Short mmCIF file of C-alpha atoms in Angstrom, two decimals:
data_model
loop_
_atom_site.label_atom_id
_atom_site.label_comp_id
_atom_site.label_asym_id
_atom_site.label_seq_id
_atom_site.Cartn_x
_atom_site.Cartn_y
_atom_site.Cartn_z
CA UNK A 1 -5.80 29.20 26.09
CA UNK A 2 -6.82 29.72 29.69
CA UNK A 3 -4.73 29.48 32.83
CA UNK A 4 -5.55 27.96 36.19
CA UNK A 5 -6.02 30.72 38.74
CA UNK A 6 -3.52 30.37 41.57
CA UNK A 7 -5.73 30.74 44.62
CA UNK A 8 -4.53 29.85 48.10
CA UNK A 9 -2.98 26.38 48.14
CA UNK A 10 -2.93 26.30 44.36
CA UNK A 11 0.58 26.23 42.82
CA UNK A 12 1.30 28.86 40.15
CA UNK A 13 2.12 27.86 36.62
CA UNK A 14 5.58 29.32 35.90
CA UNK A 15 4.88 29.38 32.14
CA UNK A 16 1.78 31.53 32.72
CA UNK A 17 3.76 33.80 35.03
CA UNK A 18 6.42 34.21 32.36
CA UNK A 19 3.79 35.04 29.75
CA UNK A 20 2.11 37.61 31.99
CA UNK A 21 5.45 39.26 32.77
CA UNK A 22 6.40 39.55 29.10
CA UNK A 23 2.90 40.77 28.15
CA UNK A 24 3.02 43.46 30.85
CA UNK A 25 6.48 44.61 29.69
CA UNK A 26 5.34 44.65 26.05
CA UNK A 27 2.20 46.67 26.74
CA UNK A 28 4.07 49.15 28.95
CA UNK A 29 6.92 49.38 26.43
CA UNK A 30 4.60 50.09 23.52
CA UNK A 31 1.86 52.19 25.05
CA UNK A 32 3.39 53.56 28.25
CA UNK A 33 1.52 54.07 31.49
CA UNK A 34 -1.31 55.85 29.63
CA UNK A 35 -2.04 52.66 27.69
CA UNK A 36 -1.31 50.16 30.46
CA UNK A 37 -4.57 48.37 31.40
CA UNK A 38 -5.21 45.00 33.08
CA UNK A 39 -7.49 44.03 30.19
CA UNK A 40 -4.85 44.74 27.54
CA UNK A 41 -2.21 42.76 29.43
CA UNK A 42 -4.61 39.82 29.93
CA UNK A 43 -5.48 39.74 26.22
CA UNK A 44 -1.80 39.91 25.22
CA UNK A 45 -0.93 37.08 27.64
CA UNK A 46 -3.86 34.98 26.43
CA UNK A 47 -5.47 34.66 29.86
CA UNK A 48 -8.68 35.86 31.46
CA UNK A 49 -8.84 39.26 33.16
CA UNK A 50 -10.15 37.53 36.33
CA UNK A 51 -6.95 35.49 36.57
CA UNK A 52 -4.90 38.70 36.58
CA UNK A 53 -7.07 40.28 39.27
CA UNK A 54 -6.73 37.15 41.44
CA UNK A 55 -3.02 37.80 41.59
CA UNK A 56 -2.71 41.57 41.38
CA UNK A 57 -5.20 43.95 42.90
CA UNK A 58 -3.94 46.93 40.86
CA UNK A 59 -2.03 47.66 37.69
CA UNK A 60 0.67 49.43 39.74
CA UNK A 61 1.42 46.12 41.51
CA UNK A 62 1.32 44.16 38.26
CA UNK A 63 3.78 46.50 36.58
CA UNK A 64 6.09 46.54 39.62
CA UNK A 65 6.24 42.72 39.65
CA UNK A 66 6.76 42.53 35.89
CA UNK A 67 9.64 45.02 36.04
CA UNK A 68 11.22 43.10 38.94
CA UNK A 69 10.83 39.66 37.35
CA UNK A 70 11.29 40.58 33.70
CA UNK A 71 14.09 43.11 33.44
CA UNK A 72 17.65 41.85 33.76
CA UNK A 73 19.16 43.21 36.96
CA UNK A 74 22.13 45.56 36.84
CA UNK A 75 24.24 44.85 39.90
CA UNK A 76 27.79 44.72 41.17
CA UNK A 77 29.68 41.51 40.40
CA UNK A 78 33.18 41.22 41.87
CA UNK A 79 35.24 39.35 39.28
CA UNK A 80 38.56 40.22 40.94
CA UNK A 81 39.70 42.84 38.43
CA UNK A 82 38.48 46.31 37.50
CA UNK A 83 38.38 45.40 33.80
CA UNK A 84 36.37 42.25 34.50
CA UNK A 85 33.92 44.04 36.80
CA UNK A 86 33.27 46.83 34.28
CA UNK A 87 32.82 44.35 31.40
CA UNK A 88 30.24 42.51 33.49
CA UNK A 89 28.42 45.78 34.29
CA UNK A 90 28.47 46.96 30.66
CA UNK A 91 27.19 43.55 29.49
CA UNK A 92 24.27 43.81 31.93
CA UNK A 93 23.38 47.31 30.69
CA UNK A 94 23.61 46.24 27.02
CA UNK A 95 21.40 43.23 27.77
CA UNK A 96 18.85 45.42 29.55
CA UNK A 97 18.55 47.91 26.68
CA UNK A 98 18.84 45.53 23.71
CA UNK A 99 16.90 42.55 25.15
CA UNK A 100 13.15 41.80 25.06
CA UNK A 101 12.34 44.27 27.86
CA UNK A 102 14.31 47.14 26.30
CA UNK A 103 11.37 49.38 25.41
CA UNK A 104 9.92 48.97 28.90
CA UNK A 105 13.32 49.86 30.40
CA UNK A 106 13.55 53.00 28.24
CA UNK A 107 9.97 53.99 29.10
CA UNK A 108 10.81 53.65 32.76
CA UNK A 109 13.55 56.28 32.40
CA UNK A 110 10.97 58.63 30.93
CA UNK A 111 7.77 57.93 32.85
CA UNK A 112 8.74 56.46 36.23
CA UNK A 113 8.43 59.76 38.08
CA UNK A 114 4.78 60.16 37.04
CA UNK A 115 3.52 56.62 37.82
CA UNK A 116 2.05 56.18 41.29
CA UNK A 117 3.94 53.55 43.30
CA UNK A 118 6.58 53.10 40.60
CA UNK A 119 8.61 56.22 41.27
CA UNK A 120 10.10 54.84 44.52
CA UNK A 121 10.71 51.42 42.96
CA UNK A 122 12.52 52.99 40.02
CA UNK A 123 14.54 55.31 42.27
CA UNK A 124 15.76 52.17 44.09
CA UNK A 125 16.73 50.45 40.81
CA UNK A 126 18.57 53.54 39.58
CA UNK A 127 20.46 54.15 42.78
CA UNK A 128 21.52 50.49 42.95
CA UNK A 129 22.86 50.76 39.36
CA UNK A 130 24.75 53.92 40.16
CA UNK A 131 26.16 52.53 43.39
CA UNK A 132 27.19 49.29 41.63
CA UNK A 133 29.18 51.34 39.12
CA UNK A 134 30.71 53.52 41.84
CA UNK A 135 31.60 50.52 44.02
CA UNK A 136 33.40 48.90 41.09
CA UNK A 137 35.43 52.03 40.42
CA UNK A 138 36.25 52.48 44.11
CA UNK A 139 37.48 48.87 44.37
CA UNK A 140 39.70 49.59 41.36
CA UNK A 141 41.19 52.55 43.23
CA UNK A 142 41.73 50.43 46.37
CA UNK A 143 43.41 47.68 44.34
CA UNK A 144 45.71 50.29 42.80
CA UNK A 145 44.31 49.71 39.31
CA UNK A 146 43.16 53.34 39.08
CA UNK A 147 44.66 56.59 40.39
CA UNK A 148 42.51 58.01 43.18
CA UNK A 149 42.14 61.18 41.13
CA UNK A 150 39.95 59.24 38.65
CA UNK A 151 36.85 61.26 37.65
CA UNK A 152 34.35 58.65 38.84
CA UNK A 153 31.19 60.33 37.52
CA UNK A 154 32.63 60.87 34.03
CA UNK A 155 33.82 57.26 33.86
CA UNK A 156 30.43 55.94 35.01
CA UNK A 157 28.44 58.29 32.70
CA UNK A 158 30.48 57.42 29.60
CA UNK A 159 30.39 53.69 30.36
CA UNK A 160 26.65 53.46 31.02
CA UNK A 161 25.78 56.12 28.40
CA UNK A 162 28.04 54.53 25.78
CA UNK A 163 26.34 51.16 26.35
CA UNK A 164 22.90 52.76 26.18
CA UNK A 165 23.74 54.62 22.96
CA UNK A 166 24.94 51.39 21.33
CA UNK A 167 21.58 49.85 22.27
CA UNK A 168 19.54 52.87 21.09
CA UNK A 169 21.22 52.84 17.68
CA UNK A 170 20.56 49.12 17.12
CA UNK A 171 18.25 48.60 14.11
CA UNK A 172 15.39 46.16 14.89
CA UNK A 173 16.74 43.49 12.56
CA UNK A 174 20.11 43.49 14.33
CA UNK A 175 18.82 43.13 17.90
CA UNK A 176 19.38 39.37 18.14
CA UNK A 177 22.93 39.61 16.79
CA UNK A 178 23.90 42.52 19.03
CA UNK A 179 22.37 40.85 22.07
CA UNK A 180 24.58 37.82 21.52
CA UNK A 181 27.60 40.06 20.92
CA UNK A 182 26.97 42.13 24.09
CA UNK A 183 29.93 40.68 26.08
CA UNK A 184 32.26 41.30 23.14
CA UNK A 185 31.08 44.90 22.70
CA UNK A 186 31.36 45.43 26.47
CA UNK A 187 35.03 44.34 26.27
CA UNK A 188 35.77 46.92 23.55
CA UNK A 189 33.92 49.70 25.37
CA UNK A 190 35.73 49.08 28.67
CA UNK A 191 39.16 48.76 27.03
CA UNK A 192 38.53 52.07 25.25
CA UNK A 193 37.46 53.90 28.42
CA UNK A 194 40.13 52.47 30.72
CA UNK A 195 42.74 53.72 28.28
CA UNK A 196 41.60 57.25 29.15
CA UNK A 197 42.22 56.83 32.88
CA UNK A 198 45.44 54.84 32.78
CA UNK B 1 -5.88 85.36 25.78
CA UNK B 2 -6.75 84.74 22.15
CA UNK B 3 -4.52 84.99 19.11
CA UNK B 4 -5.22 86.42 15.69
CA UNK B 5 -5.50 83.61 13.16
CA UNK B 6 -2.86 83.96 10.47
CA UNK B 7 -4.89 83.48 7.31
CA UNK B 8 -3.51 84.37 3.89
CA UNK B 9 -2.03 87.86 3.92
CA UNK B 10 -2.23 87.99 7.71
CA UNK B 11 1.17 88.14 9.47
CA UNK B 12 1.79 85.55 12.21
CA UNK B 13 2.36 86.61 15.78
CA UNK B 14 5.79 85.20 16.74
CA UNK B 15 4.87 85.15 20.44
CA UNK B 16 1.82 82.96 19.69
CA UNK B 17 3.99 80.71 17.51
CA UNK B 18 6.48 80.34 20.35
CA UNK B 19 3.71 79.49 22.80
CA UNK B 20 2.19 76.89 20.47
CA UNK B 21 5.60 75.29 19.90
CA UNK B 22 6.33 75.02 23.63
CA UNK B 23 2.79 73.75 24.36
CA UNK B 24 3.13 71.06 21.68
CA UNK B 25 6.53 69.96 23.06
CA UNK B 26 5.17 69.91 26.64
CA UNK B 27 2.09 67.84 25.75
CA UNK B 28 4.14 65.39 23.67
CA UNK B 29 6.85 65.19 26.36
CA UNK B 30 4.36 64.46 29.13
CA UNK B 31 1.74 62.32 27.44
CA UNK B 32 3.48 60.97 24.34
CA UNK B 33 1.84 60.43 20.99
CA UNK B 34 -1.08 58.61 22.67
CA UNK B 35 -1.99 61.79 24.55
CA UNK B 36 -1.12 64.29 21.81
CA UNK B 37 -4.33 66.04 20.69
CA UNK B 38 -4.93 69.38 18.95
CA UNK B 39 -7.39 70.34 21.67
CA UNK B 40 -4.92 69.66 24.50
CA UNK B 41 -2.19 71.68 22.77
CA UNK B 42 -4.61 74.59 22.10
CA UNK B 43 -5.71 74.66 25.74
CA UNK B 44 -2.11 74.55 26.97
CA UNK B 45 -1.13 77.39 24.61
CA UNK B 46 -4.15 79.44 25.63
CA UNK B 47 -5.54 79.73 22.10
CA UNK B 48 -8.62 78.46 20.30
CA UNK B 49 -8.62 75.08 18.60
CA UNK B 50 -9.76 76.75 15.36
CA UNK B 51 -6.57 78.84 15.32
CA UNK B 52 -4.49 75.67 15.46
CA UNK B 53 -6.45 74.05 12.61
CA UNK B 54 -6.04 77.18 10.48
CA UNK B 55 -2.30 76.59 10.55
CA UNK B 56 -1.95 72.82 10.79
CA UNK B 57 -4.31 70.40 9.13
CA UNK B 58 -3.14 67.46 11.26
CA UNK B 59 -1.41 66.75 14.56
CA UNK B 60 1.43 65.03 12.68
CA UNK B 61 2.24 68.34 10.95
CA UNK B 62 1.89 70.31 14.18
CA UNK B 63 4.29 68.00 16.02
CA UNK B 64 6.78 68.00 13.13
CA UNK B 65 6.87 71.81 13.09
CA UNK B 66 7.15 72.02 16.89
CA UNK B 67 10.08 69.59 16.91
CA UNK B 68 11.80 71.51 14.12
CA UNK B 69 11.26 74.95 15.67
CA UNK B 70 11.51 74.05 19.35
CA UNK B 71 14.34 71.55 19.79
CA UNK B 72 17.89 72.88 19.68
CA UNK B 73 19.62 71.53 16.61
CA UNK B 74 22.62 69.21 16.92
CA UNK B 75 24.90 69.97 14.00
CA UNK B 76 28.52 70.15 12.96
CA UNK B 77 30.32 73.40 13.84
CA UNK B 78 33.90 73.72 12.59
CA UNK B 79 35.79 75.63 15.30
CA UNK B 80 39.21 74.78 13.85
CA UNK B 81 40.22 72.19 16.45
CA UNK B 82 38.98 68.70 17.30
CA UNK B 83 38.64 69.60 20.97
CA UNK B 84 36.63 72.74 20.16
CA UNK B 85 34.36 70.92 17.70
CA UNK B 86 33.60 68.12 20.19
CA UNK B 87 32.92 70.59 23.03
CA UNK B 88 30.46 72.40 20.77
CA UNK B 89 28.74 69.11 19.86
CA UNK B 90 28.56 67.92 23.50
CA UNK B 91 27.17 71.31 24.57
CA UNK B 92 24.41 71.02 21.95
CA UNK B 93 23.49 67.51 23.14
CA UNK B 94 23.47 68.57 26.81
CA UNK B 95 21.27 71.57 25.91
CA UNK B 96 18.86 69.34 23.98
CA UNK B 97 18.43 66.84 26.82
CA UNK B 98 18.51 69.24 29.81
CA UNK B 99 16.61 72.18 28.24
CA UNK B 100 12.85 72.87 28.10
CA UNK B 101 12.26 70.38 25.25
CA UNK B 102 14.16 67.55 26.94
CA UNK B 103 11.20 65.27 27.65
CA UNK B 104 9.98 65.65 24.08
CA UNK B 105 13.47 64.80 22.80
CA UNK B 106 13.61 61.66 24.98
CA UNK B 107 10.10 60.64 23.90
CA UNK B 108 11.17 60.99 20.31
CA UNK B 109 13.91 58.38 20.85
CA UNK B 110 11.28 56.00 22.14
CA UNK B 111 8.21 56.66 20.03
CA UNK B 112 9.36 58.13 16.72
CA UNK B 113 9.21 54.82 14.86
CA UNK B 114 5.52 54.38 15.66
CA UNK B 115 4.27 57.89 14.81
CA UNK B 116 3.01 58.31 11.22
CA UNK B 117 4.98 60.96 9.34
CA UNK B 118 7.44 61.46 12.20
CA UNK B 119 9.57 58.36 11.67
CA UNK B 120 11.24 59.76 8.53
CA UNK B 121 11.69 63.18 10.10
CA UNK B 122 13.34 61.63 13.17
CA UNK B 123 15.52 59.36 11.05
CA UNK B 124 16.80 62.49 9.29
CA UNK B 125 17.53 64.25 12.62
CA UNK B 126 19.34 61.18 13.97
CA UNK B 127 21.44 60.60 10.91
CA UNK B 128 22.44 64.27 10.79
CA UNK B 129 23.57 64.04 14.45
CA UNK B 130 25.57 60.91 13.78
CA UNK B 131 27.14 62.31 10.64
CA UNK B 132 28.00 65.58 12.47
CA UNK B 133 29.89 63.56 15.08
CA UNK B 134 31.60 61.41 12.49
CA UNK B 135 32.58 64.43 10.35
CA UNK B 136 34.18 66.07 13.40
CA UNK B 137 36.20 62.95 14.20
CA UNK B 138 37.26 62.52 10.56
CA UNK B 139 38.45 66.15 10.37
CA UNK B 140 40.49 65.44 13.51
CA UNK B 141 42.14 62.51 11.75
CA UNK B 142 42.84 64.64 8.64
CA UNK B 143 44.37 67.41 10.78
CA UNK B 144 46.60 64.82 12.46
CA UNK B 145 44.96 65.39 15.87
CA UNK B 146 43.85 61.74 16.03
CA UNK B 147 45.46 58.51 14.83
CA UNK B 148 43.53 57.06 11.90
CA UNK B 149 43.06 53.88 13.91
CA UNK B 150 40.68 55.79 16.24
CA UNK B 151 37.56 53.73 17.04
CA UNK B 152 35.10 56.32 15.69
CA UNK B 153 31.90 54.60 16.81
CA UNK B 154 33.11 54.07 20.39
CA UNK B 155 34.25 57.69 20.64
CA UNK B 156 30.91 58.96 19.28
CA UNK B 157 28.81 56.59 21.46
CA UNK B 158 30.63 57.49 24.68
CA UNK B 159 30.54 61.22 23.91
CA UNK B 160 26.84 61.39 23.01
CA UNK B 161 25.85 58.73 25.58
CA UNK B 162 27.93 60.34 28.33
CA UNK B 163 26.22 63.70 27.66
CA UNK B 164 22.79 62.05 27.61
CA UNK B 165 23.45 60.19 30.88
CA UNK B 166 24.51 63.43 32.58
CA UNK B 167 21.18 64.94 31.43
CA UNK B 168 19.12 61.89 32.49
CA UNK B 169 20.59 61.96 35.99
CA UNK B 170 19.84 65.65 36.50
CA UNK B 171 17.34 66.15 39.36
CA UNK B 172 14.50 68.56 38.40
CA UNK B 173 15.66 71.24 40.81
CA UNK B 174 19.15 71.29 39.25
CA UNK B 175 18.08 71.64 35.61
CA UNK B 176 18.59 75.41 35.41
CA UNK B 177 22.07 75.21 36.99
CA UNK B 178 23.20 72.30 34.80
CA UNK B 179 21.85 73.96 31.66
CA UNK B 180 23.98 77.02 32.37
CA UNK B 181 26.98 74.80 33.16
CA UNK B 182 26.59 72.74 29.96
CA UNK B 183 29.66 74.22 28.15
CA UNK B 184 31.79 73.62 31.24
CA UNK B 185 30.65 70.01 31.60
CA UNK B 186 31.17 69.48 27.85
CA UNK B 187 34.80 70.62 28.29
CA UNK B 188 35.40 68.05 31.04
CA UNK B 189 33.72 65.25 29.11
CA UNK B 190 35.72 65.89 25.93
CA UNK B 191 39.04 66.24 27.79
CA UNK B 192 38.33 62.92 29.53
CA UNK B 193 37.48 61.07 26.30
CA UNK B 194 40.28 62.55 24.17
CA UNK B 195 42.75 61.32 26.77
CA UNK B 196 41.69 57.78 25.84
CA UNK B 197 42.55 58.21 22.16
CA UNK B 198 45.74 60.25 22.48
#
């Protein structure tokens, strides 16, 4: 299979883009930065190496785009209630760490600081996740759903860490089931944790 | 510096052993299994490659021994109270993921399944951690410190995940301080979580 290169004036094929993104996440997830090469990604995506180079001049840029396009975003959604907001956040984290980009997401935690050009990108992702969680908790305090003495960091650490641990302990043959059940598990996790601050 | 090889009848030098263990953990932590080579570990430890081969016939065996000797063990300690047992467990997890072997421990979560001979070893470590946590919670139920309706998995996931998240969000220049403060943070974490099941 070979893809049409998307030169100037040439529309991109979204199916090829999707395949490149997933191939880049797979290669990074399995082999890390040490094993991340344009050639390996091209082979995995079933396209020519030249096509990749037409779009990305370096593997740093390719990986950055793949992480941006391929990993589910963790961000603040205002559902109107603290419980609803936290369930949404926990569902996003479960989806990130159980879904098809999960190994790449875990690698990023481990290797981001040592990859040129990725460190800043990852720092931005992380701080937006942390501020999403903190904003949700602060809105809960403002709405009177939480006492203002609530230990924000502990609540955020146990929520995000509890979701991550559930994902880490998922056996490969249960991934699909647990991914579908993510909103349900998020409900249980949030109900459990909010009981400790009520 | 060169070390005396410990052939038959020749006592090992514990300082050399310690250096080899830390070098193996450092190399694995930084470069993963893909970058784990006897030669790299020997150079890092400041010993000859021949010395390493005298003791370990393969890099699988070297890594297994380094993980066993170098990573703090997470195990069940019966202090007499649920709170005390959980604080001990959380302190062990914080020490594992903030201490000098932390990157190796995180790598293990990610790569263990793909390293020949390590998968089984890691599965044993993991299941002993999980059963330590579950045994502690069950003793708490038996002692009447917890209702027997307690959601064991959620309590264990949020405790271990909350400790891991605290470690993951530790900036490099705060590692030493947070390592020393691990028992104190463990206290706060456990008090927070037990409030949710009381």
